[in-house]
């Protein structure tokens, strides 16, 4: 077997090791490069910023352990953003794990809140917790919250929560923020809340899902979207609250460059091998 | 009170026209007029993959990834995957190929085990079937390690990736490719179809996944329904082209469509 | 044998009618109840699944079949977690196990995709013909657009990538989405008319060969 | 040692176990696999039991007898354990499939079929709009099953394929950078200052153990392909 063939059939474990090094290195030795704001992030931020003070907003927390490092910093900053505008927040999640991570986001955000901003559980925000049933569950929740939830995430009966007094369906909200992470659940919100109730919505998804939702953005069903860690980093930047997302955005540089290098290398070798094969 | 909910009139018309034409073609097939369909390569690939597994004496995996029975957008591809499973399991029983169907959701698990059980019964090979080893429930998430580990230790030779595929698409297909399996992949999820198309030997895109179940059916009325679906595509093309021409000359029909 | 098929059709058509026609409230609340039934049934099915899996591992230990010692780990982990959770789902130890064991493994497994995506790219993303060249070039441009440093190294990737992402890619996916929606409708008709019933485990009797 | 730090260390250890699957099937990955499956199984069992209890059993005990039907359907499912009663489990399946397909159809016709058509109706006054229309129509037409790939349709099919592949390429590229973010997120936790020491130590021990196993052929080494 020639060197060329060996390189073309490179043992996959060598590639894995290279990738580990490329991604771990920038974390241990951070390097910050300049960046510009993407249009979708700006649109989403402007939409959130335009929500009238004092209104009530519905937030789906769909981040998991895997997606929290990307979306979490953005969600935390958004909670701070909203509470500073005196916007009331109603959270819910369509997964059990994501419901727990939503609590983490709320706690982290409250810790970062400037002094003097009201953030009382039950008055300024409430977490309705896990709503099972995926899209059917979302539909049921949007039609009649009390039909699926009798208590919030922490076990407080819904009738004892002041914020929930006048709220029982999707049309009671001024907007929806759908932090879908990688759930692929943004269409649930579009189909079960935006289409039937006409409530405007924006959201967050992982970078890979952005193109799937661009049709919804073009048709006006979604007001921009926060895409992955870079979207979060941009929200942090727009709020002037730099955090974890900005650092990670830089580490993707190295992984991306390695990937591009490998693809180019694979093709160059492939063409050389094909030419040699053709000469034989 | 309006008879039809506002904003959904055209939706209802579209639904009635499309389902109507599907039923029409099925009726026509019932009286013997069967539309001529383009050959779908995947139909032959199933036998090819299973045959290869028999030859090498190694198992074939039938993977469906996310099989939620309560989320409509996942349920549809899941039902389609079950239809193909019914055929594939039967061919596996017929050819004598080892077969493995891990399922990550309880309800879907009960269905899959019944489908496979019936397939083996149909071929009179119940005694060759160890149902609890062939169809296995694995908690969603934990199936990733189980399947990767077993792909290597079983040295599986064939794999089907059909259903609603999410991030596991690239994990399983790349491992299967490295193990040396022959693969058929197909899904309707837009974000993971690229991996199935790029990595698998044969792939089904979007609607083809739904069509394959109909192709495999021996009931001619079922495959005839595909001709009805084609009417929908003609309608879509017509509406888009006509609408765009009209809007260019100043007539907006968008309001009509969202009536 | 016909009853489940008829039941499927009735419930399905009910869901569709409710959407298009204004319904008396009694009807809507019936649908709401039915939907909550579905969530309860799927929860019960998951309980069943874990039980079957545990029985399987129990048998493996009982018969000492190959690699049975791993099954002990499974059973121990299952019994401890399930036990703590059944006593109290808000138990702190239960949640600790979840947050610190399950979540990291889940995240690590999810992130395995990064490695496989890279090794797959090296192996299959080769310009073998025009079709694969299209896929390869689009992937490369979009990746460079997305990594923050890409715009600095090759400034044109941002406008080109944005264009590819919104126009050709948008058009391709729209076509695919339209096709898929027709596929779902076709499937619905076939299932509701009882022509395809494999999902109920009912086998088709007429077969060629 | 507080439970938070302990959690991070445990998380780091199980992550190494999960990543070890990259080498191929090995004892550490098998161990992690069974541990994970057990915990997750237990978690699923407990949360769903709790859900059934609060949403079906308690309402019945409180006098809301409608939910008795839900419980009956659930018990029917358990009949799966006995093959003679298998047919019973078809009823809950029929209910979920009927409801699910009905919901899917009613929404797909609105947002996916008409919604996408409506969004593609564009004035043909720019190259972008013309391409959008051609691309969408040809990609949809790619799936026409009754047309043979010959004559004029052959070119429509080819055009549709190019647009679909462009879409797939974009998603591939887009996914790559996102997956890196996932690894980075995990590495950030594993390499935190207070955990890094433990991570390195565990890596060393596991590395030596596996190397010994492979060297003495006690663990099977799968050759790369």
XYZ file of N, CA, C and O in Angstrom, chain B residues 42-63 84-101 116 119-120 123 134 156-162 181-184 201-202 216, chain C residues 209:
240
model
N -34.540 2.015 -4.128
C -34.503 1.453 -2.774
C -35.249 0.126 -2.672
O -34.936 -0.704 -1.824
N -36.227 -0.091 -3.554
C -37.011 -1.319 -3.501
C -36.102 -2.548 -3.630
O -36.240 -3.525 -2.892
N -35.152 -2.481 -4.567
C -34.250 -3.623 -4.767
C -33.145 -3.647 -3.733
O -32.591 -4.699 -3.426
N -32.836 -2.471 -3.204
C -31.703 -2.373 -2.284
C -31.957 -3.176 -1.008
O -31.039 -3.770 -0.450
N -33.220 -3.218 -0.574
C -33.527 -3.938 0.659
C -33.066 -5.391 0.560
O -32.377 -5.897 1.440
N -33.413 -6.045 -0.538
C -33.004 -7.438 -0.725
C -31.490 -7.560 -0.836
O -30.897 -8.497 -0.317
N -30.895 -6.575 -1.514
C -29.446 -6.609 -1.720
C -28.726 -6.564 -0.369
O -27.801 -7.340 -0.113
N -29.181 -5.665 0.501
C -28.539 -5.520 1.810
C -28.719 -6.797 2.633
O -27.764 -7.335 3.199
N -29.964 -7.295 2.665
C -30.224 -8.494 3.468
C -29.459 -9.687 2.910
O -28.909 -10.495 3.663
N -29.391 -9.765 1.581
C -28.655 -10.865 0.952
C -27.190 -10.841 1.345
O -26.591 -11.880 1.656
N -26.637 -9.640 1.375
C -25.231 -9.483 1.751
C -25.021 -9.952 3.193
O -24.018 -10.595 3.506
N -25.981 -9.613 4.068
C -25.865 -10.016 5.470
C -25.898 -11.530 5.602
O -25.153 -12.115 6.389
N -26.776 -12.186 4.832
C -26.868 -13.646 4.888
C -25.552 -14.259 4.439
O -24.996 -15.142 5.088
N -25.038 -13.709 3.318
C -23.786 -14.214 2.757
C -22.648 -14.152 3.767
O -21.861 -15.081 3.901
N -22.563 -13.021 4.473
C -21.459 -12.836 5.413
C -21.789 -13.387 6.790
O -20.938 -13.367 7.676
N -23.036 -13.833 6.987
C -23.430 -14.381 8.281
C -23.436 -13.353 9.397
O -23.159 -13.655 10.550
N -23.725 -12.123 9.037
C -23.727 -11.043 10.041
C -25.090 -10.371 10.079
O -25.837 -10.439 9.118
N -25.401 -9.690 11.178
C -26.747 -9.136 11.299
C -26.960 -7.841 10.498
O -26.009 -7.160 10.142
N -28.242 -7.566 10.258
C -28.641 -6.276 9.688
C -29.349 -5.497 10.787
O -30.086 -6.065 11.576
N -29.102 -4.188 10.845
C -29.746 -3.340 11.842
C -30.850 -2.535 11.164
O -30.649 -2.002 10.073
N -31.971 -2.458 11.830
C -33.035 -1.585 11.322
C -33.247 -0.489 12.355
O -33.808 -0.732 13.422
N -32.759 0.715 12.054
C -32.789 1.794 13.042
C -33.780 2.869 12.619
O -33.878 3.218 11.450
N -42.259 0.015 6.226
C -41.097 -0.570 5.567
C -40.537 -1.703 6.426
O -40.080 -2.719 5.910
N -40.619 -1.516 7.758
C -40.144 -2.573 8.662
C -40.908 -3.869 8.430
O -40.326 -4.957 8.427
N -42.228 -3.749 8.214
C -43.030 -4.949 8.015
C -42.495 -5.754 6.833
O -42.365 -6.982 6.900
N -42.157 -5.047 5.752
C -41.631 -5.715 4.568
C -40.229 -6.262 4.832
O -39.921 -7.419 4.548
N -39.372 -5.395 5.413
C -37.972 -5.774 5.607
C -37.858 -6.978 6.541
O -37.080 -7.897 6.272
N -38.626 -6.966 7.621
C -38.563 -8.079 8.569
C -38.993 -9.363 7.881
O -38.412 -10.436 8.091
N -39.981 -9.250 7.016
C -40.460 -10.439 6.329
C -39.407 -10.977 5.369
O -39.179 -12.189 5.274
N -38.738 -10.058 4.674
C -37.663 -10.506 3.773
C -36.513 -11.096 4.581
O -35.908 -12.088 4.169
N -36.232 -10.495 5.725
C -35.146 -11.006 6.570
C -35.486 -12.420 7.034
O -34.634 -13.308 7.038
N -36.763 -12.628 7.401
C -37.182 -13.957 7.826
C -37.059 -14.927 6.667
O -36.576 -16.058 6.823
N -37.464 -14.480 5.497
C -37.446 -15.340 4.312
C -36.023 -15.739 3.945
O -35.728 -16.910 3.685
N -35.130 -14.740 3.925
C -33.753 -15.008 3.498
C -32.921 -15.606 4.621
O -31.844 -16.113 4.390
N -33.425 -15.502 5.845
C -32.693 -16.059 6.982
C -31.589 -15.145 7.485
O -30.572 -15.614 8.000
N -31.781 -13.857 7.349
C -30.770 -12.921 7.828
C -31.008 -12.595 9.301
O -32.149 -12.500 9.738
N -29.933 -12.427 10.044
C -30.077 -11.978 11.433
C -30.516 -10.519 11.414
O -30.071 -9.731 10.583
N -31.366 -10.169 12.367
C -32.050 -8.891 12.265
C -32.099 -8.256 13.649
O -32.300 -8.952 14.639
N -31.918 -6.938 13.721
C -31.920 -6.281 15.029
C -32.638 -4.934 14.923
O -32.299 -4.105 14.083
N -33.646 -4.753 15.762
C -34.449 -3.522 15.709
C -34.506 -2.877 17.090
O -35.334 -3.236 17.912
N -42.590 -7.278 13.824
C -41.579 -8.276 13.517
C -42.123 -9.687 13.789
O -41.923 -10.616 12.991
N -44.274 -10.716 11.001
C -43.507 -10.980 9.784
C -42.926 -12.387 9.814
O -42.969 -13.114 8.825
N -42.392 -12.778 10.967
C -41.805 -14.112 11.067
C -42.885 -15.182 11.025
O -42.678 -16.257 10.472
N -43.863 -15.984 7.528
C -42.908 -16.830 6.806
C -42.747 -18.194 7.476
O -41.863 -18.957 7.089
N -34.332 -9.524 19.234
C -34.438 -8.912 17.911
C -34.990 -7.497 18.024
O -34.445 -6.550 17.458
N -21.690 -5.821 12.058
C -22.885 -5.868 11.221
C -22.565 -5.516 9.764
O -21.647 -4.765 9.481
N -23.343 -6.091 8.864
C -23.016 -5.951 7.442
C -24.046 -5.144 6.674
O -23.836 -4.840 5.502
N -25.150 -4.810 7.312
C -26.154 -4.031 6.598
C -26.948 -3.197 7.571
O -27.121 -3.589 8.723
N -27.407 -2.035 7.121
C -28.162 -1.194 8.038
C -29.201 -0.380 7.284
O -28.971 0.026 6.143
N -30.342 -0.213 7.943
C -31.405 0.633 7.407
C -31.586 1.802 8.359
O -31.738 1.605 9.560
N -31.553 3.011 7.827
C -31.765 4.192 8.669
C -33.013 4.891 8.146
O -32.930 5.742 7.270
N -34.157 4.481 8.638
C -35.395 5.032 8.099
C -36.232 5.576 9.234
O -36.325 4.957 10.290
N -20.569 -1.745 6.649
C -21.927 -2.163 6.331
C -22.421 -1.467 5.070
O -21.941 -0.404 4.695
N -23.405 -2.103 4.444
C -24.078 -1.495 3.300
C -25.334 -0.828 3.842
O -26.029 -1.404 4.674
N -25.619 0.396 3.382
C -26.639 1.181 4.078
C -27.697 1.767 3.154
O -27.388 2.221 2.056
N -28.908 1.767 3.681
C -30.007 2.493 3.041
C -30.511 3.495 4.068
O -30.859 3.122 5.187
N -25.113 4.294 1.180
C -24.952 3.860 -0.201
C -26.174 4.238 -1.032
O -26.066 4.566 -2.204
N -27.348 4.146 -0.410
C -28.575 4.527 -1.104
C -29.392 5.381 -0.158
O -29.388 5.144 1.043
N -43.677 -0.844 -1.717
C -43.427 -2.220 -1.283
C -44.710 -3.017 -1.149
O -44.687 -4.237 -1.130
N -45.169 -13.455 -5.148
C -44.040 -14.377 -5.098
C -44.441 -15.668 -5.753
O -45.596 -16.088 -5.571
